[in-house]
Amino acid sequence: MSWQHFLDFMTNFRTDRIMEQLAAWNISGLGQNPYVLGGLALAIAITYFIGWRTISGLIIGIGGFIYALSYAVAQGTGTEGLSGPGIWILIGGGGASAILFVYLLFIRSE
């Protein structure tokens, strides 16, 4: 693998291309899809009541970040920088889900 091939591959991870791919996957509809929300709730309930608190916290963290990401994409976050309101939703929602994940995983001990 040459350096130029590596640089060409890394251009796939530019912010504008990532946002285009997320829009193509229709990730903005995940926050309203009842099957996704019901599946996450069912998985969280099953793992919590079985006693797998770590896996339950992991699912909550991933689900919260997916919801924050889908909401931010639906609000129109793009490559216009920090002027868009969706980026603050993404940062706040991602931070809140990370804090909840860390709390459930490490701080709360049962």
XYZ file of N, CA and C in Angstrom:
330
model
N 0.847 -1.170 0.000
C 0.000 0.000 0.000
C 0.897 1.239 0.000
N 0.693 2.089 -0.980
C 1.503 3.299 -1.085
C 0.876 4.417 -0.260
N 1.647 5.459 -0.050
C 1.177 6.596 0.738
C 0.025 7.304 0.020
N 0.108 7.426 -1.282
C -0.958 8.081 -2.040
C -2.259 7.273 -1.970
N -2.154 5.956 -2.021
C -3.337 5.118 -1.893
C -3.976 5.306 -0.517
N -3.145 5.418 0.519
C -3.651 5.650 1.871
C -4.342 7.012 1.967
N -3.747 8.042 1.377
C -4.364 9.374 1.412
C -5.675 9.398 0.635
N -5.740 8.694 -0.474
C -6.994 8.600 -1.227
C -8.071 7.895 -0.416
N -7.668 6.878 0.328
C -8.619 6.176 1.189
C -9.112 7.080 2.316
N -8.241 7.890 2.882
C -8.609 8.750 4.003
C -9.534 9.887 3.595
N -9.610 10.206 2.300
C -10.551 11.241 1.869
C -11.998 10.791 2.045
N -12.222 9.503 2.213
C -13.576 9.014 2.477
C -14.084 9.444 3.842
N -13.194 9.848 4.732
C -13.576 10.202 6.091
C -13.680 11.701 6.298
N -13.779 12.468 5.217
C -14.012 13.902 5.340
C -15.432 14.115 5.854
N -15.641 15.213 6.564
C -16.932 15.470 7.195
C -18.059 15.543 6.174
N -17.829 16.192 5.044
C -18.905 16.311 4.069
C -19.281 14.954 3.469
N -18.316 14.089 3.282
C -18.636 12.753 2.752
C -19.336 11.884 3.791
N -18.947 12.024 5.034
C -19.620 11.263 6.095
C -21.062 11.715 6.222
N -21.307 13.028 6.195
C -22.679 13.523 6.303
C -23.512 13.101 5.091
N -22.907 13.078 3.904
C -23.625 12.599 2.715
C -23.997 11.128 2.865
N -23.080 10.336 3.417
C -23.359 8.906 3.588
C -24.446 8.682 4.631
N -24.413 9.447 5.725
C -25.456 9.322 6.743
C -26.811 9.722 6.181
N -26.839 10.748 5.348
C -28.095 11.141 4.706
C -28.563 10.073 3.724
N -27.632 9.424 3.033
C -28.000 8.361 2.097
C -28.558 7.146 2.835
N -28.063 6.889 4.026
C -28.574 5.770 4.828
C -29.885 6.106 5.520
N -30.340 7.341 5.403
C -31.566 7.830 6.040
C -31.515 7.625 7.556
N -30.412 8.028 8.147
C -30.245 7.869 9.589
C -31.115 8.860 10.360
N -31.586 9.903 9.682
C -32.424 10.877 10.371
C -33.776 10.282 10.759
N -34.173 9.183 10.144
C -35.449 8.558 10.479
C -35.374 7.544 11.607
N -34.170 7.260 12.107
C -34.047 6.250 13.164
C -34.682 6.685 14.476
N -34.679 7.977 14.756
C -35.261 8.466 16.008
C -36.768 8.352 16.051
N -37.413 8.193 14.906
C -38.868 8.062 14.850
C -39.322 6.663 14.471
N -38.403 5.775 14.152
C -38.765 4.423 13.746
C -39.154 3.613 14.986
N -40.409 3.161 15.065
C -40.841 2.442 16.271
C -40.154 1.091 16.441
N -39.744 0.466 15.353
C -39.066 -0.824 15.481
C -37.674 -0.663 16.095
N -36.964 0.393 15.706
C -35.642 0.645 16.278
C -35.768 0.998 17.751
N -36.696 1.906 18.066
C -36.880 2.317 19.459
C -37.373 1.157 20.326
N -38.309 0.385 19.802
C -38.808 -0.775 20.549
C -37.748 -1.839 20.731
N -36.936 -2.071 19.692
C -35.857 -3.052 19.792
C -34.818 -2.646 20.817
N -34.450 -1.357 20.831
C -33.502 -0.877 21.838
C -34.083 -0.996 23.245
N -35.353 -0.616 23.416
C -35.978 -0.709 24.729
C -36.070 -2.160 25.200
N -36.409 -3.058 24.296
C -36.495 -4.470 24.649
C -35.127 -5.037 25.014
N -34.107 -4.684 24.236
C -32.752 -5.163 24.525
C -32.252 -4.610 25.855
N -32.542 -3.355 26.139
C -32.134 -2.761 27.417
C -32.847 -3.441 28.570
N -34.156 -3.666 28.441
C -34.917 -4.302 29.515
C -34.448 -5.734 29.769
N -34.223 -6.483 28.709
C -33.788 -7.875 28.879
C -32.427 -7.938 29.549
N -31.475 -7.149 29.058
C -30.134 -7.206 29.645
C -30.112 -6.655 31.066
N -30.956 -5.693 31.362
C -30.973 -5.132 32.713
C -31.547 -6.134 33.711
N -32.640 -6.801 33.331
C -33.274 -7.734 34.269
C -32.535 -9.063 34.378
N -31.762 -9.428 33.374
C -30.913 -10.621 33.484
C -29.765 -10.364 34.449
N -29.369 -9.107 34.545
C -28.270 -8.760 35.428
C -27.024 -8.347 34.681
N -27.141 -8.196 33.397
C -25.994 -7.771 32.596
C -25.990 -6.253 32.524
N -25.636 -5.609 33.628
C -25.677 -4.151 33.709
C -24.679 -3.500 32.747
N -23.558 -4.147 32.516
C -22.555 -3.588 31.622
C -23.072 -3.528 30.186
N -23.684 -4.603 29.746
C -24.218 -4.634 28.379
C -25.405 -3.681 28.261
N -26.191 -3.581 29.313
C -27.302 -2.643 29.308
C -26.798 -1.209 29.195
N -25.759 -0.876 29.931
C -25.172 0.459 29.832
C -24.578 0.721 28.470
N -23.976 -0.293 27.873
C -23.413 -0.154 26.532
C -24.512 0.101 25.504
N -25.606 -0.607 25.607
C -26.718 -0.411 24.669
C -27.333 0.969 24.857
N -27.449 1.423 26.104
C -27.979 2.759 26.359
C -27.057 3.818 25.773
N -25.754 3.639 25.946
C -24.806 4.599 25.392
C -24.838 4.651 23.878
N -24.859 3.499 23.251
C -24.910 3.445 21.788
C -26.253 3.967 21.277
N -27.327 3.571 21.925
C -28.650 4.041 21.518
C -28.811 5.539 21.682
N -28.293 6.070 22.774
C -28.363 7.518 22.976
C -27.575 8.278 21.940
N -26.410 7.762 21.582
C -25.622 8.432 20.556
C -26.280 8.322 19.186
N -26.890 7.177 18.885
C -27.609 7.033 17.613
C -28.773 8.011 17.548
N -29.493 8.158 18.657
C -30.619 9.092 18.673
C -30.137 10.529 18.510
N -29.050 10.891 19.203
C -28.508 12.251 19.070
C -28.021 12.501 17.644
N -27.395 11.506 17.052
C -26.905 11.647 15.681
C -28.058 11.769 14.694
N -29.089 10.949 14.858
C -30.222 11.020 13.933
C -30.960 12.350 14.078
N -31.068 12.855 15.302
C -31.732 14.138 15.509
C -30.912 15.280 14.921
N -29.591 15.205 15.080
C -28.733 16.255 14.532
C -28.762 16.259 13.011
N -28.777 15.089 12.394
C -28.854 15.023 10.929
C -30.208 15.535 10.458
N -31.273 15.240 11.197
C -32.597 15.727 10.828
C -32.688 17.251 10.953
N -31.925 17.839 11.882
C -31.925 19.293 12.044
C -31.092 19.990 10.985
N -30.303 19.253 10.256
C -29.554 19.846 9.155
C -28.112 20.157 9.471
N -27.468 19.357 10.275
C -26.052 19.572 10.538
C -25.270 19.248 9.286
N -24.414 20.113 8.925
C -23.607 19.901 7.735
C -22.185 20.346 7.982
N -21.572 20.789 6.941
C -20.177 21.213 7.039
C -20.057 22.719 7.175
N -21.127 23.402 7.556
C -21.057 24.855 7.658
C -20.366 25.310 8.932
N -19.921 24.396 9.751
C -19.166 24.752 10.955
C -20.043 24.789 12.179
N -19.628 25.546 13.149
C -20.343 25.589 14.422
C -21.541 26.519 14.397
N -21.838 27.133 13.256
C -22.975 28.045 13.197
C -24.301 27.295 13.142
N -24.292 26.063 12.722
C -25.522 25.292 12.630
C -25.990 24.817 13.992
N -27.313 24.785 14.231
C -27.804 24.349 15.542
C -27.666 22.850 15.770
N -27.585 22.074 14.714
C -27.525 20.629 14.862
C -26.237 20.138 15.488
N -25.145 20.879 15.300
C -23.873 20.433 15.864
C -23.906 20.509 17.384
N -24.602 21.498 17.915
C -24.709 21.602 19.384
C -25.595 20.499 19.936
N -26.593 20.096 19.176
C -27.428 18.970 19.577
C -26.599 17.696 19.590
N -25.762 17.528 18.579
C -24.909 16.350 18.497
C -23.915 16.323 19.647
N -23.294 17.446 19.949
C -22.325 17.504 21.047
C -23.016 17.285 22.387
N -24.145 17.950 22.611
C -24.866 17.800 23.883
C -25.445 16.407 24.056
N -26.066 15.880 23.005
C -26.645 14.537 23.092
C -25.592 13.461 23.222
N -24.501 13.612 22.471
C -23.398 12.654 22.586
C -22.751 12.711 23.955
N -22.590 13.914 24.487
C -22.023 14.061 25.832
C -22.928 13.489 26.904
N -24.237 13.733 26.773
C -25.184 13.198 27.758
C -25.218 11.675 27.713
N -25.194 11.103 26.517
C -25.209 9.637 26.438
C -23.896 9.057 26.949
N -22.787 9.751 26.731
C -21.504 9.271 27.261
C -21.478 9.343 28.782
N -22.016 10.418 29.346
C -22.071 10.539 30.811
C -22.971 9.456 31.401
N -24.120 9.202 30.794
C -25.012 8.140 31.272
C -24.352 6.780 31.155
N -23.626 6.553 30.062
C -22.915 5.295 29.877
C -21.858 5.096 30.949
N -21.057 6.114 31.215
C -20.013 6.008 32.238
C -20.631 5.811 33.613
N -21.732 6.498 33.892
C -22.395 6.332 35.182
C -22.893 4.906 35.361
N -23.592 4.387 34.372
C -24.127 3.036 34.486
C -23.038 1.973 34.494
N -21.960 2.222 33.792
C -20.928 1.217 33.650
C -19.948 1.217 34.814
N -19.541 2.387 35.274
C -18.465 2.441 36.253
C -18.878 2.954 37.630
N -19.741 3.945 37.701
C -20.033 4.577 38.988
C -21.075 3.792 39.766
N -22.149 3.436 39.129
C -23.221 2.716 39.811
C -22.819 1.252 39.962
N -22.629 0.849 41.165
C -22.229 -0.548 41.397
C -23.316 -1.266 42.193
N -23.666 -2.418 41.715
C -24.681 -3.207 42.412
C -24.173 -4.610 42.586
